[in-house]
């Protein structure tokens, strides 16, 4: 009952003091505040207060004032430069105009157009070209500076200067011509000396090249002899291999014997330390003894003979056909069984 009474109660807008004339029931108040034109909102562009209690914080305005603020006073609103038509923030317009290439500026020398009043105006980007090529008040050097004339004058005075200093310019140019003739003669002498030096160097290098070519011919001859000798050695090697094969076909295979004394057997068994013998030869086959003290974890020793890579393997018969006899002697036991 109380809730119904409250919800039906008529109230005025909380922003009535600011000028809002809305009044209605409590239930519609929240919806009204979302649309109320007098409700304070942040600037959509995020500009900040420059003074007062909210200095440095985002500016708040009544909703109804936002369009006017964005159009006329917001420092973050974008404006089109009237000279280059680029969009620039309002707060950055003055610095932009100080750099804008199309902004009109007066001639630095304050020259005037012929037949016109007032200082000549031009786009900022054209100032340098104007000073270098056009401005009658720009200080310029005499075109005969290269010959020694150090006079400087305004561009408009150049014609009169060239007339007044004609004889001086002529004398300077003649002096410069004589100096150039002397310099050219000296450079010609140096060039002649250089040519003579290079000709001598060329002759010396030609002789060295001839020696190198002679040595190269000798080297080619030596390489040919080496190739022939290598071919002969290869043929002899083939013959030797054939002879060895014939010998092994008709000669009983040589026998080999390894006497291998092993100490500390008990410790090796406990540590399961595999043991290798020194390499030995059976005929031309290189071999090595090998003991696994705990073979397959069965508590038994495995004794074997391994074939190793030897120096005669390419001349031997494979697979090996030898038979091996292993004799194990316990030197601690006097019976040697």
mmCIF file of C-alpha atoms in Angstrom:
data_model
loop_
_atom_site.group_PDB
_atom_site.id
_atom_site.type_symbol
_atom_site.label_atom_id
_atom_site.label_comp_id
_atom_site.label_asym_id
_atom_site.label_seq_id
_atom_site.Cartn_x
_atom_site.Cartn_y
_atom_site.Cartn_z
ATOM 1 C CA UNK A 1 0.000 0.000 0.000
ATOM 2 C CA UNK A 2 2.787 2.431 0.978
ATOM 3 C CA UNK A 3 4.734 1.619 -2.201
ATOM 4 C CA UNK A 4 1.717 2.396 -4.377
ATOM 5 C CA UNK A 5 1.188 5.685 -2.554
ATOM 6 C CA UNK A 6 4.873 6.691 -3.058
ATOM 7 C CA UNK A 7 5.005 5.648 -6.715
ATOM 8 C CA UNK A 8 1.903 7.712 -7.503
ATOM 9 C CA UNK A 9 3.188 10.789 -5.704
ATOM 10 C CA UNK A 10 3.787 13.832 -7.937
ATOM 11 C CA UNK A 11 7.301 15.342 -7.823
ATOM 12 C CA UNK A 12 9.231 18.012 -9.727
ATOM 13 C CA UNK A 13 12.539 17.482 -11.546
ATOM 14 C CA UNK A 14 15.546 17.593 -9.168
ATOM 15 C CA UNK A 15 17.058 20.152 -11.620
ATOM 16 C CA UNK A 16 14.098 22.537 -11.285
ATOM 17 C CA UNK A 17 16.406 25.254 -9.966
ATOM 18 C CA UNK A 18 18.297 25.124 -13.274
ATOM 19 C CA UNK A 19 15.083 25.730 -15.173
ATOM 20 C CA UNK A 20 13.523 22.300 -15.803
ATOM 21 C CA UNK A 21 9.720 22.546 -15.530
ATOM 22 C CA UNK A 22 9.033 18.793 -15.605
ATOM 23 C CA UNK A 23 6.787 17.245 -12.948
ATOM 24 C CA UNK A 24 5.249 13.782 -12.797
ATOM 25 C CA UNK A 25 5.066 10.663 -10.645
ATOM 26 C CA UNK A 26 8.066 9.122 -8.876
ATOM 27 C CA UNK A 27 8.074 6.100 -11.189
ATOM 28 C CA UNK A 28 8.860 8.245 -14.248
ATOM 29 C CA UNK A 29 11.570 10.336 -12.598
ATOM 30 C CA UNK A 30 14.494 8.051 -13.505
ATOM 31 C CA UNK A 31 13.460 7.885 -17.157
ATOM 32 C CA UNK A 32 13.124 11.680 -17.181
ATOM 33 C CA UNK A 33 16.626 12.221 -15.803
ATOM 34 C CA UNK A 34 18.085 10.178 -18.693
ATOM 35 C CA UNK A 35 16.517 12.644 -21.148
ATOM 36 C CA UNK A 36 16.478 15.857 -19.102
ATOM 37 C CA UNK A 37 18.111 18.698 -21.060
ATOM 38 C CA UNK A 38 19.304 20.283 -17.808
ATOM 39 C CA UNK A 39 21.190 17.130 -16.624
ATOM 40 C CA UNK A 40 24.989 17.741 -16.468
ATOM 41 C CA UNK A 41 27.065 15.508 -18.812
ATOM 42 C CA UNK A 42 30.753 15.334 -19.820
ATOM 43 C CA UNK A 43 31.952 17.021 -23.002
ATOM 44 C CA UNK A 44 31.872 14.282 -25.698
ATOM 45 C CA UNK A 45 35.311 15.401 -26.927
ATOM 46 C CA UNK A 46 36.844 15.198 -23.442
ATOM 47 C CA UNK A 47 37.943 18.811 -22.976
ATOM 48 C CA UNK A 48 38.914 19.801 -19.410
ATOM 49 C CA UNK A 49 38.094 22.689 -17.096
ATOM 50 C CA UNK A 50 40.753 25.381 -17.000
ATOM 51 C CA UNK A 51 39.638 27.007 -13.704
ATOM 52 C CA UNK A 52 37.413 26.503 -10.677
ATOM 53 C CA UNK A 53 36.983 23.481 -8.423
ATOM 54 C CA UNK A 54 36.994 21.042 -11.401
ATOM 55 C CA UNK A 55 40.196 22.473 -12.906
ATOM 56 C CA UNK A 56 41.970 19.729 -14.843
ATOM 57 C CA UNK A 57 38.909 17.463 -14.913
ATOM 58 C CA UNK A 58 36.610 16.733 -17.869
ATOM 59 C CA UNK A 59 34.202 19.607 -18.400
ATOM 60 C CA UNK A 60 30.550 19.050 -17.436
ATOM 61 C CA UNK A 61 27.700 20.971 -19.117
ATOM 62 C CA UNK A 62 23.939 20.785 -19.196
ATOM 63 C CA UNK A 63 22.918 18.425 -21.982
ATOM 64 C CA UNK A 64 21.087 21.229 -23.823
ATOM 65 C CA UNK A 65 24.326 23.289 -24.041
ATOM 66 C CA UNK A 66 26.483 20.517 -25.595
ATOM 67 C CA UNK A 67 25.678 21.320 -29.300
ATOM 68 C CA UNK A 68 26.545 25.011 -28.790
ATOM 69 C CA UNK A 69 29.713 24.066 -26.852
ATOM 70 C CA UNK A 70 30.918 21.671 -29.570
ATOM 71 C CA UNK A 71 30.161 24.168 -32.295
ATOM 72 C CA UNK A 72 31.610 27.365 -30.810
ATOM 73 C CA UNK A 73 33.761 26.990 -27.693
ATOM 74 C CA UNK A 74 35.155 23.441 -27.217
ATOM 75 C CA UNK A 75 38.947 23.666 -27.584
ATOM 76 C CA UNK A 76 39.040 20.093 -28.949
ATOM 77 C CA UNK A 77 36.578 20.704 -31.778
ATOM 78 C CA UNK A 78 38.072 20.380 -35.260
ATOM 79 C CA UNK A 79 38.254 23.415 -37.531
ATOM 80 C CA UNK A 80 39.287 23.648 -41.162
ATOM 81 C CA UNK A 81 42.317 25.883 -41.766
ATOM 82 C CA UNK A 82 41.146 28.603 -44.151
ATOM 83 C CA UNK A 83 44.480 28.486 -45.989
ATOM 84 C CA UNK A 84 45.441 24.801 -46.333
ATOM 85 C CA UNK A 85 41.973 23.307 -45.572
ATOM 86 C CA UNK A 86 43.489 20.764 -43.159
ATOM 87 C CA UNK A 87 41.395 19.863 -40.087
ATOM 88 C CA UNK A 88 43.011 21.188 -36.908
ATOM 89 C CA UNK A 89 41.844 21.213 -33.271
ATOM 90 C CA UNK A 90 40.720 24.675 -32.153
ATOM 91 C CA UNK A 91 43.312 24.761 -29.353
ATOM 92 C CA UNK A 92 46.069 24.017 -31.907
ATOM 93 C CA UNK A 93 44.979 26.459 -34.604
ATOM 94 C CA UNK A 94 47.331 29.319 -33.622
ATOM 95 C CA UNK A 95 50.458 27.075 -33.548
ATOM 96 C CA UNK A 96 49.306 25.594 -36.861
ATOM 97 C CA UNK A 97 49.039 29.038 -38.476
ATOM 98 C CA UNK A 98 52.623 29.763 -37.383
ATOM 99 C CA UNK A 99 53.795 26.784 -39.472
ATOM 100 C CA UNK A 100 51.139 26.578 -42.217
ATOM 101 C CA UNK A 101 52.911 26.526 -45.605
ATOM 102 C CA UNK A 102 50.007 28.363 -47.299
ATOM 103 C CA UNK A 103 49.627 31.094 -44.677
ATOM 104 C CA UNK A 104 50.258 34.561 -46.238
ATOM 105 C CA UNK A 105 53.337 36.320 -44.839
ATOM 106 C CA UNK A 106 55.112 39.550 -45.796
ATOM 107 C CA UNK A 107 58.492 39.635 -47.522
ATOM 108 C CA UNK A 108 61.204 39.534 -44.808
ATOM 109 C CA UNK A 109 62.884 42.484 -46.603
ATOM 110 C CA UNK A 110 59.529 44.331 -46.767
ATOM 111 C CA UNK A 111 59.766 44.831 -50.519
ATOM 112 C CA UNK A 112 56.780 46.083 -52.534
ATOM 113 C CA UNK A 113 55.396 45.086 -55.919
ATOM 114 C CA UNK A 114 56.037 47.585 -58.661
ATOM 115 C CA UNK A 115 52.978 49.820 -59.134
ATOM 116 C CA UNK A 116 51.311 48.553 -55.921
ATOM 117 C CA UNK A 117 51.118 49.897 -52.387
ATOM 118 C CA UNK A 118 51.917 47.933 -49.259
ATOM 119 C CA UNK A 119 54.427 45.214 -48.475
ATOM 120 C CA UNK A 120 54.444 42.243 -50.849
ATOM 121 C CA UNK A 121 52.555 39.236 -49.464
ATOM 122 C CA UNK A 122 53.200 35.585 -50.388
ATOM 123 C CA UNK A 123 52.614 32.041 -49.161
ATOM 124 C CA UNK A 124 55.059 30.960 -46.469
ATOM 125 C CA UNK A 125 56.400 28.144 -48.672
ATOM 126 C CA UNK A 126 57.309 30.668 -51.426
ATOM 127 C CA UNK A 127 59.449 32.942 -49.216
ATOM 128 C CA UNK A 128 62.758 31.155 -49.877
ATOM 129 C CA UNK A 129 62.232 31.133 -53.656
ATOM 130 C CA UNK A 130 61.287 34.826 -53.524
ATOM 131 C CA UNK A 131 64.461 35.749 -51.617
ATOM 132 C CA UNK A 132 66.743 33.665 -53.838
ATOM 133 C CA UNK A 133 65.300 34.703 -57.206
ATOM 134 C CA UNK A 134 63.071 37.786 -57.037
ATOM 135 C CA UNK A 135 63.310 40.127 -54.053
ATOM 136 C CA UNK A 136 64.918 43.411 -55.197
ATOM 137 C CA UNK A 137 65.985 44.218 -51.603
ATOM 138 C CA UNK A 138 67.734 40.900 -50.967
ATOM 139 C CA UNK A 139 71.497 41.143 -50.416
ATOM 140 C CA UNK A 140 73.352 39.225 -53.153
ATOM 141 C CA UNK A 141 76.986 38.584 -54.021
ATOM 142 C CA UNK A 142 78.672 39.888 -57.161
ATOM 143 C CA UNK A 143 78.704 37.212 -59.919
ATOM 144 C CA UNK A 144 82.459 37.909 -60.242
ATOM 145 C CA UNK A 145 83.053 36.769 -56.660
ATOM 146 C CA UNK A 146 84.750 33.675 -58.060
ATOM 147 C CA UNK A 147 87.337 35.962 -59.655
ATOM 148 C CA UNK A 148 87.873 38.017 -56.486
ATOM 149 C CA UNK A 149 85.149 40.697 -56.294
ATOM 150 C CA UNK A 150 83.821 40.662 -52.701
ATOM 151 C CA UNK A 151 81.118 43.326 -53.159
ATOM 152 C CA UNK A 152 77.582 42.677 -51.868
ATOM 153 C CA UNK A 153 74.543 44.770 -52.756
ATOM 154 C CA UNK A 154 70.780 44.667 -53.086
ATOM 155 C CA UNK A 155 69.568 42.786 -56.160
ATOM 156 C CA UNK A 156 68.141 45.986 -57.674
ATOM 157 C CA UNK A 157 71.646 47.574 -57.573
ATOM 158 C CA UNK A 158 73.340 44.709 -59.454
ATOM 159 C CA UNK A 159 73.099 46.236 -62.953
ATOM 160 C CA UNK A 160 74.645 49.524 -61.792
ATOM 161 C CA UNK A 161 77.418 47.647 -59.958
ATOM 162 C CA UNK A 162 78.349 45.633 -63.065
ATOM 163 C CA UNK A 163 78.614 48.892 -65.092
ATOM 164 C CA UNK A 164 80.662 50.754 -62.450
ATOM 165 C CA UNK A 165 83.029 47.826 -61.803
ATOM 166 C CA UNK A 166 83.367 46.651 -65.408
ATOM 167 C CA UNK A 167 87.101 47.418 -65.652
ATOM 168 C CA UNK A 168 87.796 45.839 -62.252
ATOM 169 C CA UNK A 169 85.861 42.706 -63.225
ATOM 170 C CA UNK A 170 87.808 42.525 -66.505
ATOM 171 C CA UNK A 171 91.178 42.785 -64.715
ATOM 172 C CA UNK A 172 90.129 40.167 -62.163
ATOM 173 C CA UNK A 173 88.995 37.777 -64.885
ATOM 174 C CA UNK A 174 92.271 38.213 -66.824
ATOM 175 C CA UNK A 175 94.318 37.613 -63.664
ATOM 176 C CA UNK A 176 92.249 34.533 -62.981
ATOM 177 C CA UNK A 177 92.779 33.310 -66.553
ATOM 178 C CA UNK A 178 96.565 33.623 -66.213
ATOM 179 C CA UNK A 179 96.461 31.779 -62.889
ATOM 180 C CA UNK A 180 94.400 29.058 -64.486
ATOM 181 C CA UNK A 181 96.889 28.763 -67.357
ATOM 182 C CA UNK A 182 99.740 28.338 -64.868
ATOM 183 C CA UNK A 183 97.688 25.839 -62.866
ATOM 184 C CA UNK A 184 96.732 23.933 -66.020
ATOM 185 C CA UNK A 185 100.389 23.777 -67.091
ATOM 186 C CA UNK A 186 101.403 22.416 -63.685
ATOM 187 C CA UNK A 187 98.607 19.845 -63.764
ATOM 188 C CA UNK A 188 99.703 18.815 -67.282
ATOM 189 C CA UNK A 189 103.279 18.292 -66.055
ATOM 190 C CA UNK A 190 102.005 16.171 -63.157
ATOM 191 C CA UNK A 191 99.778 14.197 -65.519
ATOM 192 C CA UNK A 192 102.767 13.561 -67.853
ATOM 193 C CA UNK A 193 104.835 12.298 -64.925
ATOM 194 C CA UNK A 194 101.963 10.102 -63.860
ATOM 195 C CA UNK A 195 101.597 8.657 -67.372
ATOM 196 C CA UNK A 196 105.331 7.855 -67.508
ATOM 197 C CA UNK A 197 105.134 6.161 -64.097
ATOM 198 C CA UNK A 198 102.093 4.101 -65.133
ATOM 199 C CA UNK A 199 103.755 3.047 -68.407
ATOM 200 C CA UNK A 200 106.791 1.784 -66.456
ATOM 201 C CA UNK A 201 104.485 0.003 -63.997
ATOM 202 C CA UNK A 202 102.588 -1.564 -66.887
ATOM 203 C CA UNK A 203 105.790 -2.861 -68.451
ATOM 204 C CA UNK A 204 106.927 -4.301 -65.091
ATOM 205 C CA UNK A 205 103.556 -5.995 -64.523
ATOM 206 C CA UNK A 206 103.625 -7.378 -68.088
ATOM 207 C CA UNK A 207 106.984 -9.019 -67.399
ATOM 208 C CA UNK A 208 105.710 -10.458 -64.104
ATOM 209 C CA UNK A 209 102.596 -11.742 -65.868
ATOM 210 C CA UNK A 210 104.764 -13.446 -68.461
ATOM 211 C CA UNK A 211 106.697 -15.174 -65.652
ATOM 212 C CA UNK A 212 103.458 -16.282 -64.017
ATOM 213 C CA UNK A 213 102.195 -17.701 -67.312
ATOM 214 C CA UNK A 214 105.460 -19.662 -67.719
ATOM 215 C CA UNK A 215 105.100 -20.967 -64.155
ATOM 216 C CA UNK A 216 101.468 -21.850 -64.852
ATOM 217 C CA UNK A 217 102.536 -23.914 -67.874
ATOM 218 C CA UNK A 218 105.072 -25.745 -65.709
ATOM 219 C CA UNK A 219 102.400 -26.319 -63.058
ATOM 220 C CA UNK A 220 100.038 -27.768 -65.678
ATOM 221 C CA UNK A 221 102.803 -30.114 -66.824
ATOM 222 C CA UNK A 222 103.486 -31.169 -63.214
ATOM 223 C CA UNK A 223 99.767 -31.750 -62.571
ATOM 224 C CA UNK A 224 99.594 -33.934 -65.684
ATOM 225 C CA UNK A 225 102.539 -35.991 -64.418
ATOM 226 C CA UNK A 226 100.897 -36.288 -60.980
ATOM 227 C CA UNK A 227 97.662 -37.505 -62.563
ATOM 228 C CA UNK A 228 99.590 -40.113 -64.562
ATOM 229 C CA UNK A 229 101.485 -41.255 -61.454
ATOM 230 C CA UNK A 230 98.241 -41.457 -59.434
ATOM 231 C CA UNK A 231 96.721 -43.543 -62.210
ATOM 232 C CA UNK A 232 99.758 -45.839 -62.160
ATOM 233 C CA UNK A 233 99.605 -46.132 -58.342
ATOM 234 C CA UNK A 234 95.894 -46.954 -58.572
ATOM 235 C CA UNK A 235 96.654 -49.662 -61.141
ATOM 236 C CA UNK A 236 99.431 -51.068 -58.928
ATOM 237 C CA UNK A 237 97.065 -50.994 -55.950
ATOM 238 C CA UNK A 238 94.502 -52.987 -57.917
ATOM 239 C CA UNK A 239 97.186 -55.465 -58.906
ATOM 240 C CA UNK A 240 98.294 -55.776 -55.259
ATOM 241 C CA UNK A 241 94.715 -56.360 -54.127
ATOM 242 C CA UNK A 242 94.310 -59.060 -56.744
ATOM 243 C CA UNK A 243 97.555 -60.699 -55.597
ATOM 244 C CA UNK A 244 96.386 -60.627 -51.959
ATOM 245 C CA UNK A 245 93.075 -62.213 -52.987
ATOM 246 C CA UNK A 246 94.962 -64.964 -54.805
ATOM 247 C CA UNK A 247 97.253 -65.462 -51.800
ATOM 248 C CA UNK A 248 94.275 -65.764 -49.443
ATOM 249 C CA UNK A 249 92.683 -68.253 -51.795
ATOM 250 C CA UNK A 250 95.650 -70.623 -51.627
ATOM 251 C CA UNK A 251 97.360 -69.809 -48.309
ATOM 252 C CA UNK A 252 96.134 -71.027 -44.930
ATOM 253 C CA UNK A 253 94.720 -68.148 -42.856
ATOM 254 C CA UNK A 254 97.187 -66.806 -40.244
ATOM 255 C CA UNK A 255 96.320 -67.244 -36.631
ATOM 256 C CA UNK A 256 96.472 -64.733 -33.793
ATOM 257 C CA UNK A 257 96.715 -65.087 -30.049
ATOM 258 C CA UNK A 258 95.707 -62.737 -27.221
ATOM 259 C CA UNK A 259 96.888 -63.289 -23.683
ATOM 260 C CA UNK A 260 94.592 -61.073 -21.608
ATOM 261 C CA UNK A 261 95.185 -60.778 -17.888
ATOM 262 C CA UNK A 262 92.314 -59.171 -15.959
ATOM 263 C CA UNK A 263 92.787 -57.931 -12.393
ATOM 264 C CA UNK A 264 90.148 -56.896 -9.852
ATOM 265 C CA UNK A 265 87.483 -59.181 -11.335
ATOM 266 C CA UNK A 266 85.398 -59.208 -8.146
ATOM 267 C CA UNK A 267 85.222 -55.423 -8.044
ATOM 268 C CA UNK A 268 84.379 -55.242 -11.745
ATOM 269 C CA UNK A 269 81.543 -57.736 -11.259
ATOM 270 C CA UNK A 270 80.157 -55.730 -8.328
ATOM 271 C CA UNK A 271 80.369 -52.458 -10.303
ATOM 272 C CA UNK A 272 79.117 -54.152 -13.504
ATOM 273 C CA UNK A 273 82.107 -52.478 -15.201
ATOM 274 C CA UNK A 274 82.482 -53.663 -18.804
ATOM 275 C CA UNK A 275 86.071 -54.524 -19.759
ATOM 276 C CA UNK A 276 87.915 -54.126 -23.075
ATOM 277 C CA UNK A 277 91.255 -55.645 -24.101
ATOM 278 C CA UNK A 278 93.981 -53.943 -26.096
ATOM 279 C CA UNK A 279 93.467 -54.291 -29.887
ATOM 280 C CA UNK A 280 95.318 -57.208 -31.526
ATOM 281 C CA UNK A 281 95.553 -58.678 -34.998
ATOM 282 C CA UNK A 282 94.492 -62.067 -36.290
ATOM 283 C CA UNK A 283 96.218 -62.112 -39.631
ATOM 284 C CA UNK A 284 95.281 -58.740 -41.085
ATOM 285 C CA UNK A 285 91.980 -58.537 -39.168
ATOM 286 C CA UNK A 286 92.011 -56.084 -36.243
ATOM 287 C CA UNK A 287 90.213 -57.472 -33.175
ATOM 288 C CA UNK A 288 89.414 -56.619 -29.516
ATOM 289 C CA UNK A 289 88.260 -58.674 -26.533
ATOM 290 C CA UNK A 290 85.111 -57.559 -24.668
ATOM 291 C CA UNK A 291 83.521 -58.779 -21.365
ATOM 292 C CA UNK A 292 80.020 -57.964 -20.056
ATOM 293 C CA UNK A 293 80.107 -58.915 -16.341
ATOM 294 C CA UNK A 294 76.324 -58.952 -15.813
ATOM 295 C CA UNK A 295 74.984 -60.094 -19.161
ATOM 296 C CA UNK A 296 71.240 -59.515 -19.559
ATOM 297 C CA UNK A 297 71.102 -58.851 -15.780
ATOM 298 C CA UNK A 298 71.346 -62.630 -15.323
ATOM 299 C CA UNK A 299 74.476 -62.584 -13.141
ATOM 300 C CA UNK A 300 76.576 -64.200 -15.878
ATOM 301 C CA UNK A 301 79.587 -62.909 -17.755
ATOM 302 C CA UNK A 302 79.624 -62.731 -21.556
ATOM 303 C CA UNK A 303 83.040 -62.924 -23.260
ATOM 304 C CA UNK A 304 83.250 -62.009 -26.968
ATOM 305 C CA UNK A 305 85.647 -60.944 -29.691
ATOM 306 C CA UNK A 306 84.765 -57.851 -31.764
ATOM 307 C CA UNK A 307 86.128 -57.010 -35.206
ATOM 308 C CA UNK A 308 87.447 -53.452 -35.344
ATOM 309 C CA UNK A 309 88.073 -51.140 -38.271
ATOM 310 C CA UNK A 310 91.623 -51.819 -39.513
ATOM 311 C CA UNK A 311 94.010 -50.543 -42.102
ATOM 312 C CA UNK A 312 93.617 -53.513 -44.478
ATOM 313 C CA UNK A 313 89.833 -53.919 -44.515
ATOM 314 C CA UNK A 314 89.440 -52.967 -48.197
ATOM 315 C CA UNK A 315 91.840 -55.805 -49.170
ATOM 316 C CA UNK A 316 90.414 -58.591 -46.959
ATOM 317 C CA UNK A 317 87.754 -61.246 -47.498
ATOM 318 C CA UNK A 318 84.412 -60.634 -45.804
ATOM 319 C CA UNK A 319 82.741 -62.055 -43.825
ATOM 320 C CA UNK A 320 85.599 -63.337 -41.663
ATOM 321 C CA UNK A 321 85.910 -67.119 -41.601
ATOM 322 C CA UNK A 322 88.195 -67.626 -38.560
ATOM 323 C CA UNK A 323 87.336 -69.846 -35.593
ATOM 324 C CA UNK A 324 88.144 -68.613 -32.105
ATOM 325 C CA UNK A 325 89.071 -70.588 -29.003
ATOM 326 C CA UNK A 326 88.652 -68.854 -25.643
ATOM 327 C CA UNK A 327 90.472 -70.265 -22.595
ATOM 328 C CA UNK A 328 89.661 -68.742 -19.200
ATOM 329 C CA UNK A 329 92.214 -69.292 -16.392
ATOM 330 C CA UNK A 330 91.741 -68.359 -12.755
ATOM 331 C CA UNK A 331 95.252 -67.416 -11.620
ATOM 332 C CA UNK A 332 94.201 -67.274 -7.988
ATOM 333 C CA UNK A 333 93.204 -70.962 -8.028
ATOM 334 C CA UNK A 334 96.303 -73.109 -8.182
ATOM 335 C CA UNK A 335 94.463 -75.799 -10.207
ATOM 336 C CA UNK A 336 93.996 -73.267 -13.117
ATOM 337 C CA UNK A 337 90.749 -74.857 -14.166
#
